XYZ file of N, CA and C in Angstrom:
858
model
N 0.828 -1.191 0.000
C 0.000 0.000 0.000
C 0.870 1.252 0.000
N 0.409 2.292 -0.711
C 1.146 3.544 -0.795
C 0.378 4.653 -0.084
N 1.051 5.362 0.814
C 0.469 6.530 1.468
C 1.020 7.764 0.765
N 0.130 8.560 0.215
C 0.529 9.731 -0.557
C 0.016 10.999 0.104
N 0.584 12.122 -0.294
C 0.102 13.427 0.158
C -0.438 14.198 -1.038
N -1.625 14.741 -0.879
C -2.129 15.758 -1.809
C -1.558 17.085 -1.317
N -0.628 17.702 -2.063
C 0.081 18.884 -1.559
C -0.631 20.199 -1.866
N -1.959 20.170 -1.922
C -2.700 21.371 -2.310
C -2.400 22.553 -1.392
N -2.186 22.293 -0.107
C -1.909 23.401 0.814
C -0.528 24.017 0.569
N 0.279 23.393 -0.290
C 1.607 23.918 -0.633
C 1.673 24.371 -2.098
N 0.523 24.627 -2.690
C 0.474 24.929 -4.125
C 1.166 26.237 -4.495
N 1.425 27.113 -3.521
C 2.123 28.359 -3.836
C 3.632 28.170 -3.912
N 4.133 27.027 -3.464
C 5.553 26.722 -3.597
C 5.846 26.323 -5.036
N 7.070 26.526 -5.480
C 7.470 26.008 -6.782
C 7.379 24.485 -6.752
N 7.370 23.867 -7.925
C 7.307 22.410 -7.980
C 8.441 21.772 -7.188
N 9.666 22.290 -7.363
C 10.806 21.730 -6.659
C 10.689 21.856 -5.153
N 10.304 23.037 -4.690
C 10.177 23.246 -3.242
C 9.004 22.465 -2.670
N 7.962 22.289 -3.460
C 6.840 21.477 -3.008
C 7.280 20.033 -2.790
N 8.064 19.490 -3.722
C 8.556 18.128 -3.566
C 9.479 18.029 -2.348
N 10.340 19.017 -2.167
C 11.209 19.040 -0.981
C 10.383 19.011 0.303
N 9.290 19.768 0.324
C 8.437 19.824 1.517
C 7.788 18.471 1.787
N 7.313 17.819 0.748
C 6.687 16.510 0.913
C 7.698 15.516 1.499
N 8.931 15.557 0.993
C 9.983 14.674 1.522
C 10.290 15.013 2.977
N 10.374 16.295 3.277
C 10.660 16.742 4.647
C 9.601 16.241 5.627
N 8.346 16.182 5.190
C 7.250 15.745 6.051
C 7.241 14.233 6.265
N 8.008 13.501 5.457
C 8.114 12.062 5.627
C 7.275 11.234 4.668
N 6.627 11.880 3.719
C 5.832 11.145 2.741
C 6.732 10.613 1.627
N 6.393 9.442 1.123
C 7.159 8.820 0.042
C 6.477 8.980 -1.307
N 5.223 9.449 -1.310
C 4.479 9.581 -2.554
C 3.699 10.894 -2.585
N 3.525 11.427 -3.795
C 2.731 12.626 -4.046
C 1.586 12.269 -4.986
N 0.388 12.730 -4.640
C -0.731 12.738 -5.581
C -0.915 14.187 -6.005
N -0.507 14.516 -7.210
C -0.480 15.920 -7.607
C -1.865 16.403 -8.030
N -2.479 17.199 -7.167
C -3.788 17.785 -7.440
C -3.607 19.051 -8.282
N -4.711 19.627 -8.772
C -4.590 20.792 -9.659
C -3.792 21.943 -9.037
N -2.915 22.530 -9.839
C -2.188 23.731 -9.478
C -1.986 24.543 -10.757
N -1.897 25.851 -10.623
C -1.959 26.743 -11.765
C -0.806 26.562 -12.752
N 0.341 26.070 -12.286
C 1.484 25.935 -13.185
C 1.651 24.521 -13.746
N 0.640 23.678 -13.564
C 0.759 22.308 -14.069
C -0.565 21.866 -14.689
N -1.479 21.350 -13.904
C -2.810 20.975 -14.375
C -3.837 21.790 -13.585
N -4.161 22.993 -14.029
C -5.108 23.820 -13.278
C -6.526 23.268 -13.362
N -7.348 23.654 -12.394
C -8.742 23.246 -12.403
C -9.417 23.668 -13.711
N -9.931 22.686 -14.455
C -10.851 22.869 -15.581
C -10.244 23.551 -16.808
N -9.014 23.997 -16.740
C -8.387 24.689 -17.861
C -7.324 23.801 -18.511
N -6.878 24.221 -19.688
C -5.865 23.447 -20.406
C -4.586 23.341 -19.575
N -3.869 22.215 -19.683
C -2.602 22.069 -18.953
C -1.638 23.206 -19.254
N -0.847 23.593 -18.236
C 0.102 24.701 -18.348
C 1.551 24.227 -18.323
N 1.778 22.981 -18.656
C 3.097 22.400 -18.454
C 3.749 22.070 -19.795
N 5.055 22.329 -19.868
C 5.823 21.998 -21.063
C 6.931 21.012 -20.700
N 7.756 20.660 -21.681
C 8.815 19.677 -21.434
C 9.792 20.143 -20.363
N 10.081 21.437 -20.333
C 11.028 21.952 -19.335
C 10.464 21.805 -17.926
N 9.189 22.083 -17.760
C 8.594 21.974 -16.429
C 8.466 20.515 -16.016
N 8.169 19.642 -16.955
C 8.141 18.212 -16.647
C 9.524 17.742 -16.207
N 10.550 18.200 -16.909
C 11.928 17.843 -16.543
C 12.254 18.332 -15.135
N 11.835 19.565 -14.814
C 12.058 20.122 -13.479
C 11.387 19.267 -12.405
N 10.157 18.871 -12.656
C 9.407 18.073 -11.694
C 10.055 16.700 -11.528
N 10.405 16.065 -12.632
C 11.027 14.749 -12.559
C 12.356 14.796 -11.807
N 13.130 15.843 -12.017
C 14.411 15.974 -11.319
C 14.198 16.116 -9.814
N 13.211 16.922 -9.419
C 12.926 17.106 -7.997
C 12.516 15.786 -7.357
N 11.718 15.010 -8.051
C 11.319 13.700 -7.533
C 12.530 12.780 -7.410
N 13.370 12.779 -8.431
C 14.556 11.927 -8.414
C 15.514 12.321 -7.300
N 15.701 13.619 -7.115
C 16.643 14.106 -6.106
C 16.214 13.742 -4.688
N 14.914 13.712 -4.446
C 14.405 13.451 -3.092
C 14.030 11.998 -2.860
N 13.822 11.251 -3.935
C 13.351 9.874 -3.798
C 11.843 9.765 -3.640
N 11.148 10.887 -3.672
C 9.692 10.864 -3.602
C 9.142 10.384 -4.946
N 8.079 9.586 -4.901
C 7.489 9.043 -6.120
C 6.126 9.689 -6.386
N 5.766 9.744 -7.642
C 4.477 10.299 -8.045
C 3.465 9.155 -8.119
N 2.544 9.108 -7.166
C 1.572 8.010 -7.140
C 0.487 8.205 -8.180
N 0.098 9.464 -8.432
C -0.945 9.734 -9.416
C -1.008 11.222 -9.715
N -1.594 11.530 -10.863
C -1.967 12.895 -11.216
C -3.474 13.027 -11.078
N -3.929 14.245 -10.710
C -5.363 14.462 -10.509
C -5.848 15.584 -11.438
N -6.150 15.270 -12.691
C -6.732 16.285 -13.576
C -8.214 16.478 -13.247
N -8.714 17.694 -13.446
C -10.125 17.995 -13.216
C -10.678 18.771 -14.402
N -11.596 18.130 -15.143
C -12.179 18.755 -16.325
C -13.681 18.480 -16.366
N -14.397 19.326 -17.107
C -15.856 19.217 -17.190
C -16.272 18.165 -18.224
N -15.798 16.932 -18.064
C -16.084 15.904 -19.060
C -17.512 15.396 -18.988
N -18.265 15.770 -17.963
C -19.676 15.397 -17.860
C -20.588 16.619 -17.966
N -20.064 17.722 -18.485
C -20.844 18.961 -18.550
C -22.035 18.817 -19.489
N -23.167 19.378 -19.072
C -24.332 19.408 -19.953
C -24.043 20.256 -21.189
N -23.238 21.294 -21.018
C -22.843 22.151 -22.128
C -21.836 21.414 -23.010
N -22.180 21.203 -24.277
C -21.334 20.406 -25.157
C -19.985 21.054 -25.417
N -19.956 22.387 -25.462
C -18.678 23.060 -25.664
C -17.716 22.791 -24.538
N -18.193 22.826 -23.301
C -17.346 22.514 -22.150
C -16.877 21.065 -22.205
N -17.780 20.167 -22.591
C -17.403 18.751 -22.645
C -16.320 18.514 -23.697
N -16.476 19.107 -24.864
C -15.478 18.931 -25.928
C -14.117 19.458 -25.478
N -14.108 20.624 -24.833
C -12.853 21.181 -24.321
C -12.238 20.258 -23.274
N -13.089 19.673 -22.442
C -12.597 18.764 -21.401
C -11.918 17.545 -22.012
N -12.505 16.985 -23.062
C -11.909 15.827 -23.721
C -10.550 16.200 -24.305
N -10.483 17.368 -24.917
C -9.200 17.829 -25.455
C -8.166 17.954 -24.344
N -8.556 18.546 -23.209
C -7.632 18.700 -22.087
C -7.239 17.352 -21.500
N -8.184 16.422 -21.460
C -7.887 15.084 -20.963
C -6.823 14.401 -21.821
N -6.920 14.559 -23.119
C -5.939 13.914 -24.005
C -4.534 14.425 -23.722
N -4.423 15.723 -23.474
C -3.106 16.271 -23.130
C -2.660 15.783 -21.752
N -3.580 15.714 -20.801
C -3.223 15.240 -19.458
C -2.725 13.800 -19.501
N -3.322 12.982 -20.336
C -2.865 11.600 -20.482
C -1.431 11.576 -21.010
N -1.126 12.435 -21.969
C 0.234 12.505 -22.493
C 1.224 12.967 -21.425
N 0.794 13.905 -20.582
C 1.657 14.373 -19.493
C 1.933 13.238 -18.521
N 0.912 12.440 -18.210
C 1.122 11.285 -17.334
C 2.164 10.349 -17.931
N 2.089 10.127 -19.222
C 3.078 9.281 -19.899
C 4.477 9.874 -19.757
N 4.600 11.178 -19.994
C 5.907 11.839 -19.914
C 6.453 11.849 -18.491
N 5.551 11.768 -17.497
C 5.976 11.712 -16.092
C 6.199 10.277 -15.621
N 6.040 9.303 -16.511
C 6.108 7.883 -16.122
C 5.138 7.580 -14.992
N 3.964 8.201 -15.047
C 2.934 8.024 -14.027
C 1.822 7.169 -14.626
N 1.631 5.986 -14.093
C 0.699 5.040 -14.713
C -0.748 5.247 -14.299
N -1.005 6.197 -13.388
C -2.357 6.362 -12.850
C -2.759 7.826 -12.805
N -3.994 8.099 -13.205
C -4.622 9.390 -12.942
C -5.913 9.136 -12.177
N -6.300 10.078 -11.346
C -7.584 9.973 -10.650
C -8.331 11.284 -10.783
N -9.656 11.214 -10.696
C -10.465 12.387 -10.962
C -11.847 12.215 -10.349
N -12.778 13.119 -10.719
C -14.156 13.101 -10.222
C -15.117 12.943 -11.395
N -16.346 12.511 -11.094
C -17.362 12.409 -12.135
C -17.705 13.786 -12.713
N -17.718 14.809 -11.891
C -18.149 16.176 -12.217
C -19.610 16.177 -12.678
N -19.987 17.120 -13.531
C -21.394 17.266 -13.874
C -22.161 17.988 -12.787
N -23.478 17.837 -12.771
C -24.332 18.539 -11.810
C -25.359 17.579 -11.226
N -25.502 17.607 -9.899
C -26.450 16.703 -9.244
C -27.898 17.040 -9.571
N -28.172 18.285 -10.028
C -29.543 18.646 -10.379
C -29.847 18.403 -11.862
N -28.914 17.791 -12.584
C -29.135 17.426 -13.981
C -28.445 16.093 -14.261
N -28.761 15.072 -13.467
C -27.930 13.866 -13.461
C -27.979 13.042 -14.740
N -29.146 12.889 -15.354
C -29.225 12.019 -16.521
C -28.466 12.596 -17.707
N -28.656 13.884 -17.970
C -27.939 14.522 -19.077
C -26.440 14.440 -18.835
N -26.015 14.717 -17.605
C -24.576 14.706 -17.304
C -23.993 13.295 -17.376
N -24.739 12.306 -16.926
C -24.230 10.936 -17.055
C -24.068 10.560 -18.523
N -25.022 10.953 -19.348
C -24.906 10.664 -20.778
C -23.692 11.359 -21.390
N -23.430 12.585 -20.949
C -22.256 13.312 -21.437
C -20.964 12.645 -20.971
N -20.966 12.188 -19.732
C -19.815 11.460 -19.200
C -19.531 10.218 -20.046
N -20.578 9.461 -20.368
C -20.393 8.255 -21.175
C -19.890 8.602 -22.570
N -20.366 9.702 -23.110
C -19.885 10.131 -24.420
C -18.390 10.444 -24.362
N -17.970 11.134 -23.292
C -16.549 11.431 -23.126
C -15.734 10.158 -22.961
N -16.261 9.196 -22.198
C -15.533 7.941 -22.008
C -15.380 7.185 -23.327
N -16.398 7.238 -24.182
C -16.278 6.591 -25.489
C -15.080 7.144 -26.260
N -14.829 8.445 -26.114
C -13.720 9.076 -26.821
C -12.379 8.846 -26.134
N -12.406 8.730 -24.805
C -11.151 8.697 -24.054
C -10.644 7.291 -23.738
N -11.529 6.320 -23.650
C -11.078 4.959 -23.340
C -9.986 4.491 -24.303
N -10.117 4.710 -25.613
C -9.017 4.305 -26.506
C -7.701 5.017 -26.201
N -7.776 6.277 -25.758
C -6.557 7.034 -25.412
C -5.885 6.427 -24.186
N -6.674 6.149 -23.151
C -6.128 5.530 -21.941
C -5.499 4.172 -22.266
N -6.209 3.379 -23.059
C -5.720 2.026 -23.338
C -4.480 2.047 -24.222
N -4.428 2.952 -25.179
C -3.245 3.040 -26.046
C -2.005 3.409 -25.252
N -2.156 4.277 -24.257
C -1.006 4.756 -23.479
C -0.760 3.952 -22.211
N -1.647 3.017 -21.877
C -1.456 2.189 -20.686
C -1.634 2.943 -19.381
N -2.513 3.936 -19.356
C -2.761 4.734 -18.153
C -4.028 4.243 -17.466
N -3.952 4.045 -16.151
C -5.103 3.610 -15.359
C -5.874 4.826 -14.834
N -7.139 4.595 -14.464
C -8.022 5.684 -14.043
C -8.810 5.288 -12.808
N -8.743 6.122 -11.761
C -9.579 5.967 -10.564
C -10.532 7.151 -10.492
N -11.817 6.886 -10.239
C -12.838 7.925 -10.235
C -13.535 7.961 -8.886
N -13.746 9.178 -8.382
C -14.510 9.371 -7.161
C -15.793 10.139 -7.445
N -16.791 9.918 -6.604
C -17.983 10.752 -6.595
C -17.728 11.915 -5.643
N -18.033 13.116 -6.095
C -17.815 14.316 -5.294
C -19.148 15.010 -5.059
N -19.323 15.649 -3.899
C -20.550 16.425 -3.695
C -20.826 17.366 -4.866
N -22.042 17.324 -5.356
C -22.575 18.070 -6.485
C -22.278 17.429 -7.836
N -21.524 16.333 -7.888
C -21.370 15.603 -9.139
C -22.711 15.030 -9.576
N -22.789 14.593 -10.835
C -24.048 14.013 -11.304
C -24.398 12.751 -10.526
N -23.397 12.104 -9.953
C -23.628 10.988 -9.039
C -22.845 11.243 -7.761
N -23.552 11.276 -6.634
C -22.924 11.530 -5.338
C -22.897 10.291 -4.451
N -23.538 9.225 -4.845
C -23.732 8.061 -3.984
C -22.689 6.983 -4.226
N -22.277 6.339 -3.165
C -21.247 5.307 -3.227
C -21.649 4.149 -4.131
N -22.740 3.493 -3.813
C -23.085 2.266 -4.523
C -23.368 2.521 -5.998
N -24.084 3.604 -6.296
C -24.360 3.922 -7.690
C -23.073 4.237 -8.443
N -22.147 4.936 -7.787
C -20.867 5.250 -8.424
C -20.099 3.980 -8.758
N -20.054 3.056 -7.807
C -19.379 1.781 -8.055
C -20.024 1.067 -9.236
N -21.354 1.100 -9.299
C -22.053 0.420 -10.387
C -21.765 1.065 -11.745
N -21.673 2.404 -11.780
C -21.324 3.080 -13.030
C -19.941 2.631 -13.495
N -19.002 2.562 -12.565
C -17.640 2.133 -12.901
C -17.626 0.674 -13.345
N -18.380 -0.159 -12.654
C -18.468 -1.554 -13.082
C -19.061 -1.652 -14.493
N -20.037 -0.781 -14.790
C -20.665 -0.805 -16.101
C -19.704 -0.465 -17.226
N -18.653 0.292 -16.927
C -17.636 0.580 -17.942
C -16.815 -0.657 -18.278
N -16.751 -1.587 -17.331
C -16.202 -2.928 -17.551
C -14.782 -2.924 -18.096
N -13.941 -2.132 -17.439
C -12.505 -2.131 -17.748
C -11.758 -2.374 -16.443
N -10.824 -3.312 -16.448
C -10.136 -3.618 -15.194
C -9.222 -2.480 -14.754
N -8.912 -1.532 -15.636
C -8.043 -0.409 -15.302
C -8.821 0.829 -14.854
N -10.137 0.760 -14.837
C -10.970 1.850 -14.303
C -11.530 1.398 -12.966
N -11.169 2.107 -11.893
C -11.547 1.672 -10.556
C -12.112 2.835 -9.731
N -12.465 2.519 -8.501
C -13.208 3.439 -7.643
C -12.313 4.023 -6.560
N -12.513 5.304 -6.313
C -11.835 6.011 -5.231
C -12.872 6.395 -4.178
N -12.676 5.929 -2.941
C -13.562 6.291 -1.824
C -12.950 7.462 -1.077
N -13.668 8.581 -1.040
C -13.202 9.768 -0.324
C -13.901 9.863 1.020
N -13.162 9.654 2.100
C -13.765 9.692 3.431
C -14.486 11.015 3.735
N -13.965 12.184 3.286
C -14.679 13.420 3.580
C -16.003 13.566 2.827
N -16.310 12.614 1.933
C -17.596 12.637 1.228
C -18.548 11.579 1.772
N -18.151 10.931 2.850
C -18.891 9.790 3.395
C -20.376 10.067 3.537
N -20.741 11.227 4.060
C -22.146 11.468 4.383
C -22.977 11.868 3.169
N -22.323 12.162 2.050
C -23.034 12.301 0.786
C -23.253 10.930 0.151
N -22.365 9.986 0.445
C -22.388 8.690 -0.214
C -23.613 7.852 0.134
N -24.164 8.055 1.352
C -25.366 7.279 1.705
C -26.374 8.138 2.467
N -26.463 9.409 2.059
C -27.485 10.335 2.556
C -27.428 10.515 4.077
N -26.196 10.615 4.596
C -26.020 10.954 5.999
C -25.980 9.785 6.955
N -26.183 8.562 6.457
C -26.165 7.400 7.353
C -24.742 7.131 7.838
N -23.782 7.180 6.916
C -22.388 6.990 7.292
C -22.009 5.547 7.549
N -22.646 4.598 6.849
C -22.347 3.169 7.015
C -21.110 2.816 6.176
N -19.959 3.160 6.708
C -18.716 3.029 5.970
C -18.406 1.583 5.602
N -18.567 0.677 6.540
C -18.224 -0.722 6.281
C -19.004 -1.258 5.092
N -20.294 -0.975 5.066
C -21.129 -1.456 3.971
C -20.674 -0.885 2.634
N -20.349 0.401 2.613
C -19.966 1.035 1.356
C -18.623 0.531 0.849
N -17.651 0.401 1.743
C -16.338 -0.097 1.318
C -16.445 -1.529 0.800
N -17.254 -2.340 1.471
C -17.408 -3.727 1.033
C -18.174 -3.813 -0.278
N -19.107 -2.893 -0.489
C -19.830 -2.884 -1.762
C -18.865 -2.596 -2.917
N -17.926 -1.686 -2.687
C -16.939 -1.386 -3.732
C -16.073 -2.594 -4.031
N -15.744 -3.348 -3.003
C -15.052 -4.624 -3.179
C -13.787 -4.514 -4.007
N -13.706 -5.329 -5.036
C -12.488 -5.407 -5.851
C -12.245 -4.157 -6.681
N -13.258 -3.297 -6.831
C -13.071 -2.065 -7.598
C -12.457 -0.949 -6.754
N -12.352 -1.139 -5.449
C -11.778 -0.118 -4.566
C -10.260 -0.169 -4.647
N -9.662 0.902 -5.186
C -8.206 0.909 -5.335
C -7.562 2.168 -4.787
N -8.362 3.081 -4.241
C -7.840 4.403 -3.906
C -8.689 5.003 -2.796
N -8.030 5.712 -1.882
C -8.715 6.397 -0.779
C -8.265 7.843 -0.711
N -9.172 8.713 -0.297
C -8.816 10.062 0.151
C -9.151 10.127 1.628
N -8.178 10.560 2.415
C -8.339 10.522 3.868
C -8.344 11.933 4.437
N -9.484 12.306 4.986
C -9.684 13.561 5.720
C -11.017 13.434 6.422
N -11.212 14.211 7.465
C -12.445 14.147 8.252
C -13.443 15.193 7.765
N -14.675 15.034 8.188
C -15.729 15.979 7.814
C -16.882 15.856 8.787
N -17.793 16.808 8.750
C -19.027 16.738 9.524
C -20.131 16.086 8.705
N -21.095 15.508 9.396
C -22.293 14.974 8.757
C -23.253 16.136 8.510
N -23.314 16.587 7.259
C -24.143 17.745 6.921
C -25.630 17.471 7.080
N -26.010 16.184 7.237
C -27.411 15.828 7.424
C -27.821 15.829 8.895
N -26.847 15.881 9.808
C -27.142 15.780 11.241
C -27.759 17.071 11.779
N -28.253 16.988 12.994
C -28.893 18.141 13.651
C -29.973 18.760 12.764
N -30.831 17.887 12.228
C -31.922 18.324 11.355
C -31.419 19.110 10.150
N -30.232 18.718 9.664
C -29.651 19.392 8.507
C -29.008 20.724 8.827
N -28.758 20.989 10.117
C -28.237 22.296 10.528
C -26.771 22.253 10.952
N -26.043 21.177 10.598
C -24.606 21.190 10.860
C -23.963 22.403 10.174
N -24.413 22.647 8.950
C -24.020 23.849 8.214
C -25.299 24.617 7.896
N -25.249 25.931 7.985
C -26.395 26.764 7.650
C -26.030 27.594 6.429
N -26.801 27.430 5.357
C -26.543 28.122 4.101
C -27.704 29.061 3.812
N -27.390 30.288 3.498
C -28.425 31.267 3.174
C -28.301 31.721 1.726
N -29.410 32.015 1.039
C -30.778 31.924 1.550
C -31.221 30.474 1.685
N -32.185 30.194 2.578
C -32.668 28.825 2.749
C -33.138 28.242 1.417
N -32.766 26.978 1.170
C -33.171 26.316 -0.054
C -32.248 26.521 -1.228
N -31.180 27.318 -1.040
C -30.246 27.534 -2.129
C -29.604 26.203 -2.539
N -29.340 26.027 -3.837
C -28.699 24.803 -4.315
C -27.209 24.887 -4.002
N -26.786 24.136 -3.017
C -25.376 24.156 -2.606
C -25.043 22.848 -1.909
N -23.786 22.442 -1.995
C -23.309 21.295 -1.235
C -22.131 21.753 -0.399
N -22.062 21.264 0.832
C -21.050 21.723 1.773
C -20.384 20.514 2.427
N -19.048 20.506 2.416
C -18.311 19.511 3.180
C -16.950 20.113 3.503
N -16.109 19.361 4.182
C -14.822 19.882 4.589
C -13.793 18.757 4.591
N -12.509 19.124 4.501
C -11.395 18.174 4.595
C -10.585 18.554 5.830
N -10.892 17.907 6.944
C -10.305 18.215 8.247
C -9.302 17.144 8.665
N -8.540 17.444 9.702
C -7.703 16.429 10.327
C -8.574 15.317 10.904
N -8.057 14.090 10.894
C -8.756 12.985 11.543
C -9.070 13.359 12.993
N -10.310 13.133 13.404
C -10.733 13.417 14.769
C -11.422 14.757 14.937
N -11.397 15.588 13.907
C -12.038 16.900 14.010
C -13.469 16.895 13.480
N -13.872 15.806 12.852
C -15.215 15.721 12.300
C -15.966 14.534 12.864
N -16.795 13.919 12.019
C -17.702 12.872 12.506
C -17.592 11.556 11.731
N -16.554 11.395 10.936
C -16.322 10.115 10.274
C -15.943 9.080 11.329
N -16.492 7.891 11.211
C -16.183 6.806 12.143
C -14.872 6.149 11.699
N -13.772 6.631 12.257
C -12.466 6.172 11.789
C -12.145 4.755 12.229
N -12.658 4.330 13.354
C -12.436 2.946 13.762
C -13.061 1.997 12.750
N -14.287 2.307 12.323
C -14.951 1.482 11.318
C -14.230 1.567 9.973
N -13.794 2.749 9.619
C -13.099 2.955 8.348
C -11.842 2.101 8.268
N -10.962 2.255 9.236
C -9.682 1.544 9.167
C -9.831 0.045 9.425
N -10.700 -0.339 10.332
C -10.864 -1.766 10.608
C -11.442 -2.495 9.399
N -12.351 -1.835 8.674
C -12.906 -2.454 7.466
C -11.835 -2.599 6.394
N -11.012 -1.578 6.225
C -9.936 -1.654 5.234
C -8.945 -2.761 5.579
N -8.658 -2.931 6.873
C -7.780 -4.038 7.263
C -8.464 -5.370 6.985
N -9.755 -5.444 7.247
C -10.497 -6.685 7.033
C -10.489 -7.095 5.561
N -10.682 -6.130 4.671
C -10.733 -6.458 3.237
C -9.348 -6.449 2.600
N -8.335 -6.192 3.435
C -6.925 -6.207 3.000
C -6.684 -5.216 1.855
N -7.127 -3.991 2.081
C -6.919 -2.935 1.097
C -5.431 -2.753 0.815
N -5.092 -2.638 -0.468
C -3.684 -2.549 -0.841
C -3.477 -1.562 -1.989
N -4.214 -0.446 -1.941
C -4.093 0.546 -2.992
C -3.366 1.790 -2.520
N -3.862 2.942 -2.939
C -3.288 4.239 -2.577
C -4.164 4.900 -1.533
N -3.558 5.391 -0.476
C -4.264 6.157 0.558
C -3.668 7.562 0.569
N -4.461 8.547 0.145
C -3.964 9.909 -0.006
C -4.475 10.808 1.110
N -3.563 11.384 1.857
C -3.913 12.386 2.871
C -4.270 13.670 2.139
N -5.465 14.188 2.435
C -5.993 15.304 1.644
C -6.740 16.293 2.541
N -6.000 16.942 3.416
C -6.567 17.968 4.302
C -6.378 19.335 3.645
N -7.441 20.135 3.620
C -7.381 21.466 3.018
C -7.627 22.588 4.022
N -8.069 22.240 5.218
C -8.649 23.245 6.115
C -7.632 24.097 6.859
N -6.355 23.691 6.864
C -5.420 24.331 7.796
C -4.188 24.886 7.090
N -4.383 25.807 6.179
C -3.235 26.417 5.498
C -2.392 27.275 6.447
N -2.899 27.558 7.642
C -2.114 28.283 8.635
C -1.174 27.359 9.411
N -1.378 26.025 9.292
C -0.498 25.072 9.980
C -0.413 23.762 9.190
N -0.068 23.823 7.927
C -0.098 22.610 7.100
C 0.891 21.535 7.537
N 2.077 21.918 7.991
C 3.068 20.917 8.382
C 2.563 20.095 9.561
N 2.040 20.768 10.562
C 1.517 20.068 11.744
C 0.399 19.108 11.342
N -0.504 19.588 10.504
C -1.626 18.768 10.066
C -1.144 17.537 9.311
N -0.285 17.721 8.335
C 0.123 16.612 7.479
C 1.035 15.618 8.182
N 1.844 16.080 9.124
C 2.656 15.148 9.907
C 1.775 14.268 10.788
N 0.801 14.889 11.442
C -0.107 14.126 12.291
C -0.879 13.090 11.481
N -1.358 13.503 10.305
C -2.135 12.594 9.470
C -1.292 11.399 9.016
N -0.050 11.647 8.633
C 0.818 10.558 8.203
C 1.049 9.559 9.334
N 1.326 10.078 10.524
C 1.553 9.207 11.677
C 0.324 8.345 11.961
N -0.866 8.959 11.895
C -2.092 8.216 12.198
C -2.366 7.156 11.129
N -2.241 7.522 9.869
C -2.526 6.566 8.798
C -1.542 5.397 8.849
N -0.269 5.687 9.061
C 0.717 4.613 9.188
C 0.372 3.684 10.343
N -0.004 4.252 11.463
C -0.303 3.431 12.642
C -1.500 2.517 12.400
N -2.453 2.972 11.622
C -3.655 2.168 11.359
C -3.375 1.039 10.387
N -2.566 1.290 9.381
C -2.334 0.267 8.371
C -1.176 -0.663 8.706
N -0.420 -0.330 9.735
C 0.740 -1.153 10.089
C 0.472 -2.012 11.321
N -0.783 -2.142 11.719
C -1.105 -2.968 12.885
C -0.857 -4.441 12.593
């Protein structure tokens, strides 16, 4: 199993200094999430051969490995222009993964939860175009359901991935999305076991149950506004059942990627990420 860091809280550092920081914190792997000088959110990649060379050198110098790239594009957008642009950006991102010798990318379904059928159809259309690209280049894909995506539920997401019927397309369970995955119940063991052999990737951070306290854990104004709210906190700061989470993963002998992905504490990122690494190691090394 590989424990990786999503270095989003260090995105203002240069690529080289970001890699140095990850090594300093004790992580052996990086999951590179969107950053403006590489793969920005929803826009065309900003990276050239020189920047790829810089990144590869920093990884080589420190011994840190790139576990995955995380491109984010509107490949399930109801708007066809956005979808076409997303497919174009995806093709370039796949080439960047090849140039980085990175065999895996992970991403989200995207789309809109209030227009799920149209967005799912758009997603499938994009997959029809991109599956040959992934297979030609030998790049694997892990997909997560994110709040406000066209699919937010664990079991349905797993079924969509199973329906694609490719052994290189697998499921990513994001702990901070737990309470969206089963409408606030938080039955982690059931959801992880449902994913079964398709579960190859985790995002680890805590969150509150937005459905608790009569839906008043978070208060959004004006009442009834279309919005989704969650957080990526340190373990123990929210309401995820971590004993159930880790014990289930040990039971099913999870052996994929576990990515620490806390965003809430840019005022103390080192403290947060060191604590998270220690806790995750202690749970998986029992």
